[in-house]
PDB file of C-alpha atoms in Angstrom:
ATOM      1  CA  MET A 119       3.757   1.472  15.340  1.00  0.00           C
ATOM      2  CA  SER A 120       5.513   5.070  14.756  1.00  0.00           C
ATOM      3  CA  THR A 121       4.895   7.565  12.530  1.00  0.00           C
ATOM      4  CA  HIS A 122       7.692  10.643  11.479  1.00  0.00           C
ATOM      5  CA  HIS A 123       6.095  14.025  10.739  1.00  0.00           C
ATOM      6  CA  THR A 124       8.738  16.014  10.082  1.00  0.00           C
ATOM      7  CA  HIS A 125       9.982  18.265   7.562  1.00  0.00           C
ATOM      8  CA  PRO A 126      12.246  16.390   5.171  1.00  0.00           C
ATOM      9  CA  ARG A 127      15.189  19.277   5.505  1.00  0.00           C
ATOM     10  CA  GLY A 128      14.384  18.283   9.766  1.00  0.00           C
ATOM     11  CA  ALA A 129      12.464  21.298  10.754  1.00  0.00           C
ATOM     12  CA  ALA A 130       9.137  20.799  13.182  1.00  0.00           C
ATOM     13  CA  SER A 131       6.770  21.051   9.643  1.00  0.00           C
ATOM     14  CA  ALA A 132       2.927  21.288   9.668  1.00  0.00           C
ATOM     15  CA  VAL A 133       2.608  19.257   6.101  1.00  0.00           C
ATOM     16  CA  GLU A 134       0.752  16.243   7.188  1.00  0.00           C
ATOM     17  CA  PRO A 135      -2.542  17.101   6.877  1.00  0.00           C
ATOM     18  CA  PRO A 136      -5.554  16.844   9.183  1.00  0.00           C
ATOM     19  CA  GLY A 137      -6.600  13.496  10.288  1.00  0.00           C
ATOM     20  CA  GLY A 138      -3.604  12.475   7.494  1.00  0.00           C
ATOM     21  CA  HIS A 139      -2.883   8.866   9.577  1.00  0.00           C
ATOM     22  CA  SER A 140      -6.278   8.004  10.112  1.00  0.00           C
ATOM     23  CA  GLU A 141      -7.171   8.723   6.278  1.00  0.00           C
ATOM     24  CA  VAL A 142      -4.043   7.231   4.969  1.00  0.00           C
ATOM     25  CA  GLN A 143      -4.775   3.926   7.448  1.00  0.00           C
ATOM     26  CA  ALA A 144      -8.614   4.081   5.946  1.00  0.00           C
ATOM     27  CA  PHE A 145      -7.640   3.857   2.389  1.00  0.00           C
ATOM     28  CA  LEU A 146      -5.160   0.621   2.931  1.00  0.00           C
ATOM     29  CA  ALA A 147      -7.255  -0.872   4.788  1.00  0.00           C
ATOM     30  CA  ARG A 148      -9.527  -0.360   1.912  1.00  0.00           C
ATOM     31  CA  ILE A 149      -6.454  -2.000  -0.180  1.00  0.00           C
ATOM     32  CA  ALA A 150      -6.505  -5.238   2.027  1.00  0.00           C
ATOM     33  CA  ARG A 151     -10.422  -6.113   1.854  1.00  0.00           C
ATOM     34  CA  ALA A 152      -9.699  -5.602  -2.490  1.00  0.00           C
ATOM     35  CA  LEU A 153      -7.214  -7.605  -2.295  1.00  0.00           C
ATOM     36  CA  THR A 154      -8.233 -10.480  -0.213  1.00  0.00           C
ATOM     37  CA  ALA A 155     -11.660 -10.439  -2.208  1.00  0.00           C
ATOM     38  CA  GLY A 156     -10.162 -10.443  -5.504  1.00  0.00           C
ATOM     39  CA  ASP A 157     -11.267  -7.579  -6.283  1.00  0.00           C
ATOM     40  CA  GLY A 158      -8.929  -5.917  -8.586  1.00  0.00           C
ATOM     41  CA  LYS A 159     -11.149  -3.780  -9.848  1.00  0.00           C
ATOM     42  CA  THR A 160     -11.375  -1.407  -6.614  1.00  0.00           C
ATOM     43  CA  VAL A 161      -7.233  -1.665  -6.545  1.00  0.00           C
ATOM     44  CA  ALA A 162      -6.915  -0.405  -9.784  1.00  0.00           C
ATOM     45  CA  GLY A 163      -9.178   2.513  -8.930  1.00  0.00           C
ATOM     46  CA  MET A 164      -7.044   3.572  -5.590  1.00  0.00           C
ATOM     47  CA  TRP A 165      -3.940   4.015  -7.355  1.00  0.00           C
ATOM     48  CA  ALA A 166      -2.489   6.585 -10.488  1.00  0.00           C
ATOM     49  CA  VAL A 167      -1.532   6.503 -14.178  1.00  0.00           C
ATOM     50  CA  PRO A 168       1.420   6.567 -14.977  1.00  0.00           C
ATOM     51  CA  ALA A 169       3.049   4.614 -11.632  1.00  0.00           C
ATOM     52  CA  LEU A 170       5.817   2.504 -11.145  1.00  0.00           C
ATOM     53  CA  VAL A 171       6.295  -0.958  -9.068  1.00  0.00           C
ATOM     54  CA  LEU A 172      10.004  -1.411  -8.036  1.00  0.00           C
ATOM     55  CA  GLY A 173      10.970  -4.931  -6.142  1.00  0.00           C
ATOM     56  CA  ASP A 174      14.098  -6.748  -6.217  1.00  0.00           C
ATOM     57  CA  ASP A 175      13.432  -8.810  -8.880  1.00  0.00           C
ATOM     58  CA  ASP A 176      11.566  -6.186 -11.163  1.00  0.00           C
ATOM     59  CA  ALA A 177      10.494  -3.122 -12.146  1.00  0.00           C
ATOM     60  CA  ARG A 178       8.211  -2.257 -14.010  1.00  0.00           C
ATOM     61  CA  ALA A 179       6.185   1.488 -15.462  1.00  0.00           C
ATOM     62  CA  VAL A 180       2.599   1.009 -15.137  1.00  0.00           C
ATOM     63  CA  GLY A 181       0.333   2.795 -17.752  1.00  0.00           C
ATOM     64  CA  THR A 182      -2.626   2.134 -17.341  1.00  0.00           C
ATOM     65  CA  LEU A 183      -5.605   0.890 -14.674  1.00  0.00           C
ATOM     66  CA  GLN A 184      -5.969  -2.271 -16.658  1.00  0.00           C
ATOM     67  CA  GLU A 185      -2.749  -3.478 -16.250  1.00  0.00           C
ATOM     68  CA  VAL A 186      -3.350  -2.889 -12.310  1.00  0.00           C
ATOM     69  CA  GLU A 187      -6.405  -4.429 -12.244  1.00  0.00           C
ATOM     70  CA  GLN A 188      -5.217  -7.548 -14.213  1.00  0.00           C
ATOM     71  CA  PHE A 189      -2.005  -7.481 -11.946  1.00  0.00           C
ATOM     72  CA  PHE A 190      -4.038  -8.172  -8.476  1.00  0.00           C
ATOM     73  CA  GLY A 191      -7.194  -9.335 -10.172  1.00  0.00           C
ATOM     74  CA  GLY A 192      -5.188 -12.653  -9.258  1.00  0.00           C
ATOM     75  CA  ALA A 193      -3.863 -11.864  -6.109  1.00  0.00           C
ATOM     76  CA  LYS A 194      -6.568 -13.795  -4.264  1.00  0.00           C
ATOM     77  CA  GLU A 195      -6.579 -16.840  -5.672  1.00  0.00           C
ATOM     78  CA  GLN A 196      -2.692 -16.672  -5.684  1.00  0.00           C
ATOM     79  CA  TYR A 197      -2.654 -16.163  -1.488  1.00  0.00           C
ATOM     80  CA  ASN A 198      -5.509 -18.786  -0.953  1.00  0.00           C
ATOM     81  CA  ALA A 199      -3.315 -20.918  -2.501  1.00  0.00           C
ATOM     82  CA  ARG A 200      -1.018 -21.053  -0.094  1.00  0.00           C
ATOM     83  CA  GLY A 201      -3.629 -20.695   3.048  1.00  0.00           C
ATOM     84  CA  ILE A 202      -3.307 -16.835   3.418  1.00  0.00           C
ATOM     85  CA  ILE A 203      -6.776 -15.694   2.839  1.00  0.00           C
ATOM     86  CA  ASP A 204      -6.785 -12.366   4.923  1.00  0.00           C
ATOM     87  CA  THR A 205      -4.303  -9.048   6.079  1.00  0.00           C
ATOM     88  CA  ARG A 206      -4.280  -6.371   6.823  1.00  0.00           C
ATOM     89  CA  ALA A 207      -2.239  -2.712   6.513  1.00  0.00           C
ATOM     90  CA  ASP A 208      -0.117  -2.364  10.100  1.00  0.00           C
ATOM     91  CA  ILE A 209       1.363   1.421   9.285  1.00  0.00           C
ATOM     92  CA  LEU A 210       5.485   1.716  10.179  1.00  0.00           C
ATOM     93  CA  GLU A 211       5.746   4.922   9.245  1.00  0.00           C
ATOM     94  CA  LEU A 212       4.071   7.138   7.645  1.00  0.00           C
ATOM     95  CA  LYS A 213       6.026  10.572   6.530  1.00  0.00           C
ATOM     96  CA  TRP A 214       4.125  13.607   4.453  1.00  0.00           C
ATOM     97  CA  LEU A 215       6.202  15.410   2.406  1.00  0.00           C
ATOM     98  CA  THR A 216       3.692  17.973   1.082  1.00  0.00           C
ATOM     99  CA  PRO A 217       0.481  18.328   1.702  1.00  0.00           C
ATOM    100  CA  ARG A 218      -0.579  15.575  -1.216  1.00  0.00           C
ATOM    101  CA  ILE A 219       2.365  13.553  -1.115  1.00  0.00           C
ATOM    102  CA  ALA A 220       3.128  10.571   1.683  1.00  0.00           C
ATOM    103  CA  LEU A 221       5.943   7.498   1.406  1.00  0.00           C
ATOM    104  CA  VAL A 222       4.206   5.159   3.842  1.00  0.00           C
ATOM    105  CA  GLU A 223       5.918   1.889   5.066  1.00  0.00           C
ATOM    106  CA  VAL A 224       3.247  -0.508   5.592  1.00  0.00           C
ATOM    107  CA  ARG A 225       4.081  -4.040   6.585  1.00  0.00           C
ATOM    108  CA  TRP A 226       0.968  -6.981   5.464  1.00  0.00           C
ATOM    109  CA  PRO A 227       1.288 -10.103   7.587  1.00  0.00           C
ATOM    110  CA  TYR A 228      -0.359 -12.861   6.344  1.00  0.00           C
ATOM    111  CA  LEU A 229      -2.987 -14.524   7.869  1.00  0.00           C
ATOM    112  CA  ASP A 230      -5.091 -17.830   7.542  1.00  0.00           C
ATOM    113  CA  GLN A 231      -8.092 -19.038   8.897  1.00  0.00           C
ATOM    114  CA  GLU A 232      -8.282 -18.550  12.289  1.00  0.00           C
ATOM    115  CA  GLY A 233      -6.414 -15.478  11.603  1.00  0.00           C
ATOM    116  CA  ASN A 234      -2.807 -16.934  12.729  1.00  0.00           C
ATOM    117  CA  GLU A 235       0.440 -15.110  10.916  1.00  0.00           C
ATOM    118  CA  VAL A 236       2.098 -16.991   8.667  1.00  0.00           C
ATOM    119  CA  GLY A 237       3.765 -14.589   6.943  1.00  0.00           C
ATOM    120  CA  GLU A 238       4.531 -10.920   6.205  1.00  0.00           C
ATOM    121  CA  GLU A 239       5.894  -8.614   3.432  1.00  0.00           C
ATOM    122  CA  VAL A 240       6.784  -4.888   3.611  1.00  0.00           C
ATOM    123  CA  SER A 241       6.295  -2.475   1.060  1.00  0.00           C
ATOM    124  CA  THR A 242       6.623   1.356   0.914  1.00  0.00           C
ATOM    125  CA  TYR A 243       4.419   3.756  -1.127  1.00  0.00           C
ATOM    126  CA  ALA A 244       4.249   6.790  -2.224  1.00  0.00           C
ATOM    127  CA  LEU A 245       1.015   8.200  -2.261  1.00  0.00           C
ATOM    128  CA  ARG A 246      -0.172  11.750  -4.227  1.00  0.00           C
ATOM    129  CA  ARG A 247      -3.809  12.998  -3.739  1.00  0.00           C
ATOM    130  CA  ASP A 248      -5.225  13.536  -7.068  1.00  0.00           C
ATOM    131  CA  GLU A 249      -6.954  16.857  -8.399  1.00  0.00           C
ATOM    132  CA  THR A 250      -9.915  15.838  -6.442  1.00  0.00           C
ATOM    133  CA  GLY A 251      -7.985  15.284  -3.364  1.00  0.00           C
ATOM    134  CA  ALA A 252      -8.591  11.414  -2.668  1.00  0.00           C
ATOM    135  CA  LEU A 253      -5.444   9.128  -2.086  1.00  0.00           C
ATOM    136  CA  LYS A 254      -3.981   7.420  -5.070  1.00  0.00           C
ATOM    137  CA  VAL A 255      -0.641   5.016  -5.167  1.00  0.00           C
ATOM    138  CA  GLN A 256       2.047   6.116  -7.256  1.00  0.00           C
ATOM    139  CA  VAL A 257       4.827   4.420  -6.418  1.00  0.00           C
ATOM    140  CA  ALA A 258       5.503   0.623  -4.567  1.00  0.00           C
ATOM    141  CA  LEU A 259       8.679   0.020  -3.925  1.00  0.00           C
ATOM    142  CA  MET A 260       7.383  -4.193  -3.164  1.00  0.00           C
ATOM    143  CA  GLN A 261      10.383  -4.999   0.148  1.00  0.00           C
ATOM    144  CA  GLY A 262       9.606  -8.362  -0.547  1.00  0.00           C
ATOM    145  CA  ALA A 263       8.461 -11.773   1.669  1.00  0.00           C
ATOM    146  CA  ALA A 264       9.544 -12.415   4.807  1.00  0.00           C
ATOM    147  CA  PRO A 265      10.962 -16.018   4.488  1.00  0.00           C
ATOM    148  CA  GLU A 266       7.909 -18.577   5.634  1.00  0.00           C
ATOM    149  CA  GLY A 267       8.669 -20.548   8.728  1.00  0.00           C
TER     150      GLY A 267
END
């Protein structure tokens, strides 16, 4: 697991806020817990709108937190039907672009009831601090799931 902490132009920078990596890890862990619990309302509270979700087969502007809640509210049942009951956020790369905006690439392993990995997906998120300083997902780039073996 590596992190990248340089200024976009390559010069050394003090852009990353103190505790930035651990704060992002804790934020993503809260998302993982809410997703696996089927708690779309909590997930929605961790997003900012307007937001953008982009993947190979979908490009969607998200205008309300209710849309986020509906989208993620059914995730638990979808994953459970495939034998997936848990996940965790493995940060592959974290780059702070400004003191308020970070790009984070995350591997989400699919875990069965014994804790065995049975697949994974990778996504990159643009996180942005809101006016209170709380991190929120503003853009989600869905890189997709690895083929299940």
